[in-house]
Amino acid sequence: MHHILHTGRFLRGNNYQTARHKCCSSLAKMMRAVCVDVPGGPENLLLRTVSRPQPKGGEVLIKVHATALNRADLLQRRGLYPPPPGESDIIGLEVAGTVDTLGPAVKGGWKPDDRVMALLSGGGYAEYVSVPEELLMPIPPNLTLCQAAAIPEAWLTAFQLLVSIAQVKEGEVVLAHAGASGVGTAAVQLVRLFGAVPVVTAGSPEKLKIAESLGAAAGFNYKEESFAQGVHDFTGGKGANVILDCIGGCNWEQNVSSLATDGRWVLYGTMGGRAVEGDLLGKLLSKRGHLLCSLLRSRSLQYKADLVKAFSLRVLPCFSGQPASLRPVIDSTFNLEDITEAHRHMEANKNTGKIVINVIPPDQDTQRLTAAVI
């Protein structure tokens, strides 16, 4: 009898240890992520446990410390901007964190625990994301992970629009709409870096002051005045050589009026509507204007890799100069658990600069760093 009971206890113990090992092994392959089962409002964002991605050939698995919001995230949440085929359906276009695991055939010299930031096609609202190594950038040593999360999408977008699309030249006047947004604050600083002259529109005196503190030569409150008249006055009637436009439809007449002869109007968003009524083509033709349209998320991996490389060589060092000539502008930070409130904050158009989401709270980051040093 004693022997049977002992055997039974042994078997239960063995089964318990086996089950516990399987459970722990399974949990180690899971992560928290923000999911959207039904498209809709911010209340449809759900934080749940999902499978952790595994890095494929040439990919690096990043332990995400922070991500940041973009207008595209709001569209994807509503079901209006799906990820490119084959990409993660988890929202999030940029992250900052540390290298966790290297996939097969990674050649870039990355090492575990390296501080990195990355441009994504999706997957940023999660504790881990797997990224092609070509889209990783080292974080400048003087920046925190929170600050770094505000760089990839906004700054690479602004860099692409100015350099690859508009091909801005020294001395040209560049009108940037939404001058206090993430892309807008990056564009103002980049225009100055490239020797051109930035002017902006924004919807409040406070936002205009932020843009001007970053280097904008002039700012126009589109709610209170005609920005077209402001541009004419500033340029002596010549107009802006380049317009960076994320608004679209409702601004088309003022945009054409603001545009210099042979100017480049770069459209990268339609927050103000897609429909246009009136003589757009005739007025644009009379100025020999160029209407250029661009998106970044849907570009090929090679295009993005080339963009990241060019940005890393030309711009990234300027974040850590003495003194640093460039800085990411952060409006506010939220924890991952408060992602719903973060989306509501952006939808209310309250932000100046980037809204950053701490996937790992900063105090935990500090504890990990201290433990590593000890």
PDB file of C-alpha atoms in Angstrom, residues 67-370:
ATOM      1  CA  THR A  67       6.796  52.943 -29.433  1.00  0.00           C
ATOM      2  CA  ALA A  68       5.051  56.082 -30.738  1.00  0.00           C
ATOM      3  CA  LEU A  69       1.734  57.028 -32.299  1.00  0.00           C
ATOM      4  CA  ASN A  70       1.200  58.062 -35.911  1.00  0.00           C
ATOM      5  CA  ARG A  71      -1.923  59.202 -37.742  1.00  0.00           C
ATOM      6  CA  ALA A  72      -1.747  55.994 -39.755  1.00  0.00           C
ATOM      7  CA  ASP A  73      -2.368  54.082 -36.507  1.00  0.00           C
ATOM      8  CA  LEU A  74      -5.749  55.767 -36.107  1.00  0.00           C
ATOM      9  CA  LEU A  75      -6.688  54.872 -39.674  1.00  0.00           C
ATOM     10  CA  GLN A  76      -5.626  51.242 -39.212  1.00  0.00           C
ATOM     11  CA  ARG A  77      -7.653  51.000 -35.993  1.00  0.00           C
ATOM     12  CA  ARG A  78     -10.724  52.137 -37.951  1.00  0.00           C
ATOM     13  CA  GLY A  79     -10.062  49.557 -40.671  1.00  0.00           C
ATOM     14  CA  LEU A  80      -9.094  52.192 -43.253  1.00  0.00           C
ATOM     15  CA  TYR A  81      -5.356  51.517 -43.623  1.00  0.00           C
ATOM     16  CA  PRO A  82      -4.502  47.802 -43.505  1.00  0.00           C
ATOM     17  CA  PRO A  83      -0.877  46.649 -43.246  1.00  0.00           C
ATOM     18  CA  PRO A  84       0.923  45.628 -46.437  1.00  0.00           C
ATOM     19  CA  PRO A  85       0.520  41.938 -47.368  1.00  0.00           C
ATOM     20  CA  GLY A  86       2.571  39.637 -45.157  1.00  0.00           C
ATOM     21  CA  GLU A  87       3.155  42.219 -42.421  1.00  0.00           C
ATOM     22  CA  SER A  88       1.979  42.070 -38.812  1.00  0.00           C
ATOM     23  CA  ASP A  89      -1.609  43.197 -38.238  1.00  0.00           C
ATOM     24  CA  ILE A  90      -0.560  44.652 -34.878  1.00  0.00           C
ATOM     25  CA  ILE A  91      -0.554  48.463 -35.070  1.00  0.00           C
ATOM     26  CA  GLY A  92       2.682  50.444 -34.697  1.00  0.00           C
ATOM     27  CA  LEU A  93       5.202  51.817 -37.210  1.00  0.00           C
ATOM     28  CA  GLU A  94       8.255  52.523 -35.028  1.00  0.00           C
ATOM     29  CA  VAL A  95       9.971  51.275 -31.883  1.00  0.00           C
ATOM     30  CA  ALA A  96      12.996  51.757 -29.688  1.00  0.00           C
ATOM     31  CA  GLY A  97      14.420  48.990 -27.557  1.00  0.00           C
ATOM     32  CA  THR A  98      17.231  46.482 -27.240  1.00  0.00           C
ATOM     33  CA  VAL A  99      18.358  43.578 -29.393  1.00  0.00           C
ATOM     34  CA  ASP A 100      16.989  40.332 -27.970  1.00  0.00           C
ATOM     35  CA  THR A 101      17.767  37.658 -30.572  1.00  0.00           C
ATOM     36  CA  LEU A 102      19.521  37.548 -33.937  1.00  0.00           C
ATOM     37  CA  GLY A 103      17.901  35.570 -36.715  1.00  0.00           C
ATOM     38  CA  PRO A 104      19.881  33.437 -39.164  1.00  0.00           C
ATOM     39  CA  ALA A 105      22.266  35.208 -41.552  1.00  0.00           C
ATOM     40  CA  VAL A 106      22.255  38.588 -39.811  1.00  0.00           C
ATOM     41  CA  LYS A 107      25.321  40.451 -41.106  1.00  0.00           C
ATOM     42  CA  GLY A 108      25.152  43.892 -39.520  1.00  0.00           C
ATOM     43  CA  GLY A 109      27.227  43.271 -36.409  1.00  0.00           C
ATOM     44  CA  TRP A 110      24.295  43.752 -34.031  1.00  0.00           C
ATOM     45  CA  LYS A 111      24.687  42.198 -30.576  1.00  0.00           C
ATOM     46  CA  PRO A 112      22.225  41.283 -27.811  1.00  0.00           C
ATOM     47  CA  ASP A 113      21.345  44.295 -25.637  1.00  0.00           C
ATOM     48  CA  ASP A 114      22.395  46.828 -28.293  1.00  0.00           C
ATOM     49  CA  ARG A 115      20.157  49.910 -28.101  1.00  0.00           C
ATOM     50  CA  VAL A 116      18.305  50.243 -31.397  1.00  0.00           C
ATOM     51  CA  MET A 117      15.390  52.030 -33.016  1.00  0.00           C
ATOM     52  CA  ALA A 118      13.570  50.774 -36.075  1.00  0.00           C
ATOM     53  CA  LEU A 119      11.123  51.647 -38.830  1.00  0.00           C
ATOM     54  CA  LEU A 120       8.297  49.099 -39.111  1.00  0.00           C
ATOM     55  CA  SER A 121       5.451  48.180 -41.424  1.00  0.00           C
ATOM     56  CA  GLY A 122       3.515  47.049 -38.352  1.00  0.00           C
ATOM     57  CA  GLY A 123       3.890  45.320 -34.994  1.00  0.00           C
ATOM     58  CA  GLY A 124       5.088  48.194 -32.791  1.00  0.00           C
ATOM     59  CA  TYR A 125       2.378  48.038 -30.106  1.00  0.00           C
ATOM     60  CA  ALA A 126       3.904  44.927 -28.551  1.00  0.00           C
ATOM     61  CA  GLU A 127       6.655  43.738 -26.214  1.00  0.00           C
ATOM     62  CA  TYR A 128       8.658  42.188 -29.065  1.00  0.00           C
ATOM     63  CA  VAL A 129       8.894  42.792 -32.796  1.00  0.00           C
ATOM     64  CA  SER A 130      11.003  41.141 -35.495  1.00  0.00           C
ATOM     65  CA  VAL A 131      12.577  43.556 -37.968  1.00  0.00           C
ATOM     66  CA  PRO A 132      14.771  43.227 -41.076  1.00  0.00           C
ATOM     67  CA  GLU A 133      18.218  44.296 -39.932  1.00  0.00           C
ATOM     68  CA  GLU A 134      18.413  46.910 -42.704  1.00  0.00           C
ATOM     69  CA  LEU A 135      15.714  48.940 -40.914  1.00  0.00           C
ATOM     70  CA  LEU A 136      17.585  49.183 -37.593  1.00  0.00           C
ATOM     71  CA  MET A 137      19.469  52.275 -36.470  1.00  0.00           C
ATOM     72  CA  PRO A 138      21.705  52.680 -33.427  1.00  0.00           C
ATOM     73  CA  ILE A 139      20.302  55.046 -30.808  1.00  0.00           C
ATOM     74  CA  PRO A 140      22.515  58.119 -30.282  1.00  0.00           C
ATOM     75  CA  PRO A 141      24.123  57.755 -26.836  1.00  0.00           C
ATOM     76  CA  ASN A 142      22.666  60.984 -25.465  1.00  0.00           C
ATOM     77  CA  LEU A 143      19.064  59.978 -26.208  1.00  0.00           C
ATOM     78  CA  THR A 144      16.783  57.903 -23.981  1.00  0.00           C
ATOM     79  CA  LEU A 145      14.794  55.008 -25.380  1.00  0.00           C
ATOM     80  CA  CYS A 146      11.680  57.127 -24.985  1.00  0.00           C
ATOM     81  CA  GLN A 147      13.196  59.926 -27.098  1.00  0.00           C
ATOM     82  CA  ALA A 148      14.459  57.449 -29.695  1.00  0.00           C
ATOM     83  CA  ALA A 149      10.962  56.006 -30.184  1.00  0.00           C
ATOM     84  CA  ALA A 150       9.889  59.420 -31.495  1.00  0.00           C
ATOM     85  CA  ILE A 151      12.383  59.365 -34.378  1.00  0.00           C
ATOM     86  CA  PRO A 152      11.991  56.575 -36.985  1.00  0.00           C
ATOM     87  CA  GLU A 153       8.628  57.123 -38.685  1.00  0.00           C
ATOM     88  CA  ALA A 154       8.335  60.909 -38.382  1.00  0.00           C
ATOM     89  CA  TRP A 155      11.946  61.774 -39.179  1.00  0.00           C
ATOM     90  CA  LEU A 156      12.352  59.257 -41.992  1.00  0.00           C
ATOM     91  CA  THR A 157       9.079  60.497 -43.504  1.00  0.00           C
ATOM     92  CA  ALA A 158      10.229  64.113 -43.370  1.00  0.00           C
ATOM     93  CA  PHE A 159      13.666  63.169 -44.712  1.00  0.00           C
ATOM     94  CA  GLN A 160      12.133  61.197 -47.580  1.00  0.00           C
ATOM     95  CA  LEU A 161       9.748  64.018 -48.535  1.00  0.00           C
ATOM     96  CA  LEU A 162      12.453  66.681 -48.512  1.00  0.00           C
ATOM     97  CA  VAL A 163      15.366  64.756 -50.014  1.00  0.00           C
ATOM     98  CA  SER A 164      13.970  61.968 -52.197  1.00  0.00           C
ATOM     99  CA  ILE A 165      10.694  63.523 -53.362  1.00  0.00           C
ATOM    100  CA  ALA A 166      11.006  67.337 -53.291  1.00  0.00           C
ATOM    101  CA  GLN A 167      14.824  67.400 -53.662  1.00  0.00           C
ATOM    102  CA  VAL A 168      14.944  70.598 -51.629  1.00  0.00           C
ATOM    103  CA  LYS A 169      17.778  73.022 -52.390  1.00  0.00           C
ATOM    104  CA  GLU A 170      19.666  75.482 -50.242  1.00  0.00           C
ATOM    105  CA  GLY A 171      17.861  78.811 -49.894  1.00  0.00           C
ATOM    106  CA  GLU A 172      14.441  77.511 -50.982  1.00  0.00           C
ATOM    107  CA  VAL A 173      11.320  78.280 -48.951  1.00  0.00           C
ATOM    108  CA  VAL A 174       9.500  75.203 -47.637  1.00  0.00           C
ATOM    109  CA  LEU A 175       5.923  75.462 -46.328  1.00  0.00           C
ATOM    110  CA  ALA A 176       5.155  72.627 -43.898  1.00  0.00           C
ATOM    111  CA  HIS A 177       1.538  72.109 -42.882  1.00  0.00           C
ATOM    112  CA  ALA A 178       0.891  70.820 -39.350  1.00  0.00           C
ATOM    113  CA  GLY A 179       4.191  72.363 -38.341  1.00  0.00           C
ATOM    114  CA  ALA A 180       3.879  71.228 -34.712  1.00  0.00           C
ATOM    115  CA  SER A 181       3.148  67.580 -35.520  1.00  0.00           C
ATOM    116  CA  GLY A 182       5.727  64.793 -35.368  1.00  0.00           C
ATOM    117  CA  VAL A 183       6.555  65.076 -39.065  1.00  0.00           C
ATOM    118  CA  GLY A 184       6.205  68.862 -38.948  1.00  0.00           C
ATOM    119  CA  THR A 185       8.663  69.384 -36.091  1.00  0.00           C
ATOM    120  CA  ALA A 186      11.120  67.041 -37.820  1.00  0.00           C
ATOM    121  CA  ALA A 187      10.674  68.824 -41.159  1.00  0.00           C
ATOM    122  CA  VAL A 188      11.346  72.267 -39.690  1.00  0.00           C
ATOM    123  CA  GLN A 189      14.651  71.091 -38.233  1.00  0.00           C
ATOM    124  CA  LEU A 190      15.692  69.214 -41.365  1.00  0.00           C
ATOM    125  CA  VAL A 191      14.896  72.161 -43.628  1.00  0.00           C
ATOM    126  CA  ARG A 192      17.216  74.301 -41.487  1.00  0.00           C
ATOM    127  CA  LEU A 193      19.857  71.567 -41.538  1.00  0.00           C
ATOM    128  CA  PHE A 194      19.741  71.520 -45.349  1.00  0.00           C
ATOM    129  CA  GLY A 195      20.138  75.296 -45.589  1.00  0.00           C
ATOM    130  CA  ALA A 196      16.578  76.055 -46.716  1.00  0.00           C
ATOM    131  CA  VAL A 197      13.936  78.263 -45.052  1.00  0.00           C
ATOM    132  CA  PRO A 198      10.992  76.642 -43.205  1.00  0.00           C
ATOM    133  CA  VAL A 199       7.601  78.311 -42.733  1.00  0.00           C
ATOM    134  CA  VAL A 200       4.648  76.502 -41.153  1.00  0.00           C
ATOM    135  CA  THR A 201       0.941  76.395 -40.521  1.00  0.00           C
ATOM    136  CA  ALA A 202      -0.616  75.308 -37.230  1.00  0.00           C
ATOM    137  CA  GLY A 203      -3.906  75.694 -35.383  1.00  0.00           C
ATOM    138  CA  SER A 204      -2.884  77.578 -32.248  1.00  0.00           C
ATOM    139  CA  PRO A 205      -0.415  80.249 -31.092  1.00  0.00           C
ATOM    140  CA  GLU A 206       1.211  77.684 -28.782  1.00  0.00           C
ATOM    141  CA  LYS A 207       1.913  75.303 -31.647  1.00  0.00           C
ATOM    142  CA  LEU A 208       3.310  78.122 -33.772  1.00  0.00           C
ATOM    143  CA  LYS A 209       5.670  79.099 -30.940  1.00  0.00           C
ATOM    144  CA  ILE A 210       6.989  75.528 -30.743  1.00  0.00           C
ATOM    145  CA  ALA A 211       7.643  75.477 -34.502  1.00  0.00           C
ATOM    146  CA  GLU A 212       9.349  78.861 -34.374  1.00  0.00           C
ATOM    147  CA  SER A 213      11.532  77.731 -31.452  1.00  0.00           C
ATOM    148  CA  LEU A 214      12.733  74.876 -33.670  1.00  0.00           C
ATOM    149  CA  GLY A 215      13.691  77.230 -36.491  1.00  0.00           C
ATOM    150  CA  ALA A 216      10.557  78.154 -38.445  1.00  0.00           C
ATOM    151  CA  ALA A 217      11.064  81.573 -40.008  1.00  0.00           C
ATOM    152  CA  ALA A 218       7.331  82.322 -39.982  1.00  0.00           C
ATOM    153  CA  GLY A 219       4.120  80.670 -38.863  1.00  0.00           C
ATOM    154  CA  PHE A 220       0.479  81.096 -39.842  1.00  0.00           C
ATOM    155  CA  ASN A 221      -2.572  80.143 -37.800  1.00  0.00           C
ATOM    156  CA  TYR A 222      -4.821  78.563 -40.419  1.00  0.00           C
ATOM    157  CA  LYS A 223      -7.844  78.995 -38.139  1.00  0.00           C
ATOM    158  CA  GLU A 224      -7.476  82.775 -38.030  1.00  0.00           C
ATOM    159  CA  GLU A 225      -5.794  83.879 -41.252  1.00  0.00           C
ATOM    160  CA  SER A 226      -5.068  82.981 -44.853  1.00  0.00           C
ATOM    161  CA  PHE A 227      -1.784  81.114 -44.908  1.00  0.00           C
ATOM    162  CA  ALA A 228      -1.580  81.817 -48.645  1.00  0.00           C
ATOM    163  CA  GLN A 229      -1.497  85.539 -47.916  1.00  0.00           C
ATOM    164  CA  GLY A 230       1.087  84.944 -45.203  1.00  0.00           C
ATOM    165  CA  VAL A 231       3.339  83.046 -47.611  1.00  0.00           C
ATOM    166  CA  HIS A 232       2.978  85.764 -50.265  1.00  0.00           C
ATOM    167  CA  ASP A 233       3.894  88.444 -47.757  1.00  0.00           C
ATOM    168  CA  PHE A 234       6.874  86.481 -46.429  1.00  0.00           C
ATOM    169  CA  THR A 235       8.277  85.682 -49.881  1.00  0.00           C
ATOM    170  CA  GLY A 236       7.560  89.018 -51.505  1.00  0.00           C
ATOM    171  CA  GLY A 237       4.988  87.414 -53.781  1.00  0.00           C
ATOM    172  CA  LYS A 238       7.266  84.648 -55.071  1.00  0.00           C
ATOM    173  CA  GLY A 239       5.626  81.823 -53.124  1.00  0.00           C
ATOM    174  CA  ALA A 240       6.968  78.639 -51.532  1.00  0.00           C
ATOM    175  CA  ASN A 241       9.278  76.450 -53.581  1.00  0.00           C
ATOM    176  CA  VAL A 242       8.131  73.333 -51.702  1.00  0.00           C
ATOM    177  CA  ILE A 243       4.912  72.525 -49.839  1.00  0.00           C
ATOM    178  CA  LEU A 244       4.731  69.499 -47.509  1.00  0.00           C
ATOM    179  CA  ASP A 245       1.015  68.738 -47.325  1.00  0.00           C
ATOM    180  CA  CYS A 246      -0.676  66.188 -45.066  1.00  0.00           C
ATOM    181  CA  ILE A 247      -4.057  67.979 -45.268  1.00  0.00           C
ATOM    182  CA  GLY A 248      -5.147  67.625 -48.896  1.00  0.00           C
ATOM    183  CA  GLY A 249      -8.577  68.540 -50.240  1.00  0.00           C
ATOM    184  CA  CYS A 250      -9.736  71.519 -48.180  1.00  0.00           C
ATOM    185  CA  ASN A 251      -6.465  73.389 -48.699  1.00  0.00           C
ATOM    186  CA  TRP A 252      -5.942  72.945 -52.409  1.00  0.00           C
ATOM    187  CA  GLU A 253      -6.757  76.505 -53.511  1.00  0.00           C
ATOM    188  CA  GLN A 254      -4.526  78.121 -50.885  1.00  0.00           C
ATOM    189  CA  ASN A 255      -1.782  75.598 -51.658  1.00  0.00           C
ATOM    190  CA  VAL A 256      -1.773  76.442 -55.362  1.00  0.00           C
ATOM    191  CA  SER A 257      -1.884  80.139 -54.505  1.00  0.00           C
ATOM    192  CA  SER A 258       1.076  79.689 -52.129  1.00  0.00           C
ATOM    193  CA  LEU A 259       3.152  77.727 -54.634  1.00  0.00           C
ATOM    194  CA  ALA A 260       6.014  79.393 -56.468  1.00  0.00           C
ATOM    195  CA  THR A 261       6.366  79.021 -60.214  1.00  0.00           C
ATOM    196  CA  ASP A 262       7.901  75.594 -60.902  1.00  0.00           C
ATOM    197  CA  GLY A 263       7.267  74.731 -57.234  1.00  0.00           C
ATOM    198  CA  ARG A 264       6.804  71.223 -55.836  1.00  0.00           C
ATOM    199  CA  TRP A 265       3.644  70.407 -53.877  1.00  0.00           C
ATOM    200  CA  VAL A 266       4.259  67.145 -51.997  1.00  0.00           C
ATOM    201  CA  LEU A 267       1.099  65.381 -50.795  1.00  0.00           C
ATOM    202  CA  TYR A 268       1.571  62.710 -48.116  1.00  0.00           C
ATOM    203  CA  GLY A 269      -1.797  62.726 -46.323  1.00  0.00           C
ATOM    204  CA  THR A 270      -5.443  63.711 -46.705  1.00  0.00           C
ATOM    205  CA  MET A 271      -6.524  64.727 -43.212  1.00  0.00           C
ATOM    206  CA  GLY A 272      -8.578  67.553 -44.739  1.00  0.00           C
ATOM    207  CA  GLY A 273     -10.374  65.373 -47.278  1.00  0.00           C
ATOM    208  CA  ARG A 274      -9.710  63.670 -50.592  1.00  0.00           C
ATOM    209  CA  ALA A 275     -12.287  65.305 -52.854  1.00  0.00           C
ATOM    210  CA  VAL A 276     -11.386  68.400 -54.849  1.00  0.00           C
ATOM    211  CA  GLU A 277     -13.817  70.697 -56.640  1.00  0.00           C
ATOM    212  CA  GLY A 278     -12.740  73.495 -58.932  1.00  0.00           C
ATOM    213  CA  ASP A 279     -10.044  74.334 -61.432  1.00  0.00           C
ATOM    214  CA  LEU A 280      -7.132  72.593 -59.685  1.00  0.00           C
ATOM    215  CA  LEU A 281      -5.409  71.405 -62.850  1.00  0.00           C
ATOM    216  CA  GLY A 282      -5.730  74.704 -64.668  1.00  0.00           C
ATOM    217  CA  LYS A 283      -4.331  76.735 -61.791  1.00  0.00           C
ATOM    218  CA  LEU A 284      -1.536  74.248 -61.166  1.00  0.00           C
ATOM    219  CA  LEU A 285      -0.668  74.228 -64.867  1.00  0.00           C
ATOM    220  CA  SER A 286      -0.466  78.020 -64.944  1.00  0.00           C
ATOM    221  CA  LYS A 287       2.321  77.864 -62.357  1.00  0.00           C
ATOM    222  CA  ARG A 288       4.042  74.902 -64.002  1.00  0.00           C
ATOM    223  CA  GLY A 289       3.600  73.299 -60.595  1.00  0.00           C
ATOM    224  CA  HIS A 290       4.580  69.732 -59.740  1.00  0.00           C
ATOM    225  CA  LEU A 291       2.119  67.673 -57.679  1.00  0.00           C
ATOM    226  CA  LEU A 292       4.070  64.821 -56.078  1.00  0.00           C
ATOM    227  CA  CYS A 293       2.499  62.119 -53.906  1.00  0.00           C
ATOM    228  CA  SER A 294       4.304  59.791 -51.542  1.00  0.00           C
ATOM    229  CA  LEU A 295       3.725  57.160 -48.871  1.00  0.00           C
ATOM    230  CA  LEU A 296       6.399  55.318 -46.881  1.00  0.00           C
ATOM    231  CA  ARG A 297       4.739  52.259 -45.353  1.00  0.00           C
ATOM    232  CA  SER A 298       3.977  50.574 -48.678  1.00  0.00           C
ATOM    233  CA  ARG A 299       7.497  51.045 -50.079  1.00  0.00           C
ATOM    234  CA  SER A 300       9.759  48.072 -50.767  1.00  0.00           C
ATOM    235  CA  LEU A 301      12.272  46.818 -48.221  1.00  0.00           C
ATOM    236  CA  GLN A 302      15.117  47.939 -50.498  1.00  0.00           C
ATOM    237  CA  TYR A 303      13.712  51.469 -50.728  1.00  0.00           C
ATOM    238  CA  LYS A 304      13.350  51.692 -46.949  1.00  0.00           C
ATOM    239  CA  ALA A 305      16.808  50.210 -46.414  1.00  0.00           C
ATOM    240  CA  ASP A 306      18.358  52.825 -48.710  1.00  0.00           C
ATOM    241  CA  LEU A 307      16.408  55.549 -46.910  1.00  0.00           C
ATOM    242  CA  VAL A 308      17.536  54.361 -43.470  1.00  0.00           C
ATOM    243  CA  LYS A 309      21.154  54.192 -44.657  1.00  0.00           C
ATOM    244  CA  ALA A 310      21.067  57.709 -46.110  1.00  0.00           C
ATOM    245  CA  PHE A 311      19.390  59.110 -42.989  1.00  0.00           C
ATOM    246  CA  SER A 312      21.872  57.348 -40.718  1.00  0.00           C
ATOM    247  CA  LEU A 313      24.831  58.839 -42.584  1.00  0.00           C
ATOM    248  CA  ARG A 314      23.518  62.347 -43.156  1.00  0.00           C
ATOM    249  CA  VAL A 315      21.214  63.107 -40.223  1.00  0.00           C
ATOM    250  CA  LEU A 316      21.649  60.707 -37.302  1.00  0.00           C
ATOM    251  CA  PRO A 317      25.016  62.158 -36.153  1.00  0.00           C
ATOM    252  CA  CYS A 318      23.332  65.552 -35.718  1.00  0.00           C
ATOM    253  CA  PHE A 319      21.290  64.210 -32.786  1.00  0.00           C
ATOM    254  CA  SER A 320      24.441  63.738 -30.721  1.00  0.00           C
ATOM    255  CA  GLY A 321      26.645  66.678 -31.710  1.00  0.00           C
ATOM    256  CA  GLN A 322      27.926  69.136 -29.122  1.00  0.00           C
ATOM    257  CA  PRO A 323      25.507  70.789 -28.834  1.00  0.00           C
ATOM    258  CA  ALA A 324      23.049  68.521 -30.636  1.00  0.00           C
ATOM    259  CA  SER A 325      21.474  70.408 -33.530  1.00  0.00           C
ATOM    260  CA  LEU A 326      18.444  68.111 -33.814  1.00  0.00           C
ATOM    261  CA  ARG A 327      16.007  66.856 -31.195  1.00  0.00           C
ATOM    262  CA  PRO A 328      12.813  64.808 -31.236  1.00  0.00           C
ATOM    263  CA  VAL A 329       9.858  66.721 -29.838  1.00  0.00           C
ATOM    264  CA  ILE A 330       7.722  64.703 -27.421  1.00  0.00           C
ATOM    265  CA  ASP A 331       4.256  65.899 -26.449  1.00  0.00           C
ATOM    266  CA  SER A 332       3.353  63.258 -23.873  1.00  0.00           C
ATOM    267  CA  THR A 333       3.952  59.683 -22.760  1.00  0.00           C
ATOM    268  CA  PHE A 334       1.499  56.919 -21.893  1.00  0.00           C
ATOM    269  CA  ASN A 335       1.966  53.376 -20.652  1.00  0.00           C
ATOM    270  CA  LEU A 336       0.875  50.533 -22.921  1.00  0.00           C
ATOM    271  CA  GLU A 337      -2.090  49.875 -20.628  1.00  0.00           C
ATOM    272  CA  ASP A 338      -3.341  53.402 -21.426  1.00  0.00           C
ATOM    273  CA  ILE A 339      -3.198  53.084 -25.214  1.00  0.00           C
ATOM    274  CA  THR A 340      -6.885  53.979 -25.511  1.00  0.00           C
ATOM    275  CA  GLU A 341      -6.302  57.355 -23.860  1.00  0.00           C
ATOM    276  CA  ALA A 342      -3.264  57.967 -26.051  1.00  0.00           C
ATOM    277  CA  HIS A 343      -5.373  57.475 -29.195  1.00  0.00           C
ATOM    278  CA  ARG A 344      -8.054  59.807 -27.845  1.00  0.00           C
ATOM    279  CA  HIS A 345      -5.387  62.435 -27.163  1.00  0.00           C
ATOM    280  CA  MET A 346      -4.172  62.289 -30.779  1.00  0.00           C
ATOM    281  CA  GLU A 347      -7.695  62.252 -32.221  1.00  0.00           C
ATOM    282  CA  ALA A 348      -8.469  65.444 -30.288  1.00  0.00           C
ATOM    283  CA  ASN A 349      -5.462  67.025 -32.058  1.00  0.00           C
ATOM    284  CA  LYS A 350      -4.036  68.071 -28.694  1.00  0.00           C
ATOM    285  CA  ASN A 351      -0.479  66.963 -29.286  1.00  0.00           C
ATOM    286  CA  THR A 352       2.534  69.068 -30.182  1.00  0.00           C
ATOM    287  CA  GLY A 353       5.190  66.639 -31.362  1.00  0.00           C
ATOM    288  CA  LYS A 354       5.086  62.899 -30.768  1.00  0.00           C
ATOM    289  CA  ILE A 355       2.989  60.812 -28.391  1.00  0.00           C
ATOM    290  CA  VAL A 356       5.197  58.045 -26.990  1.00  0.00           C
ATOM    291  CA  ILE A 357       3.998  54.759 -25.504  1.00  0.00           C
ATOM    292  CA  ASN A 358       6.178  53.174 -22.825  1.00  0.00           C
ATOM    293  CA  VAL A 359       5.913  49.419 -23.308  1.00  0.00           C
ATOM    294  CA  ILE A 360       8.301  48.989 -20.383  1.00  0.00           C
ATOM    295  CA  PRO A 361       7.716  51.734 -17.759  1.00  0.00           C
ATOM    296  CA  PRO A 362      10.810  53.961 -17.361  1.00  0.00           C
ATOM    297  CA  ASP A 363      11.308  52.969 -13.701  1.00  0.00           C
ATOM    298  CA  GLN A 364      11.624  49.316 -14.757  1.00  0.00           C
ATOM    299  CA  ASP A 365      14.112  50.366 -17.451  1.00  0.00           C
ATOM    300  CA  THR A 366      16.183  52.106 -14.777  1.00  0.00           C
ATOM    301  CA  GLN A 367      16.074  49.049 -12.524  1.00  0.00           C
ATOM    302  CA  ARG A 368      17.240  46.803 -15.373  1.00  0.00           C
ATOM    303  CA  LEU A 369      20.095  49.188 -16.241  1.00  0.00           C
ATOM    304  CA  THR A 370      21.198  49.367 -12.590  1.00  0.00           C
TER     305      THR A 370
END
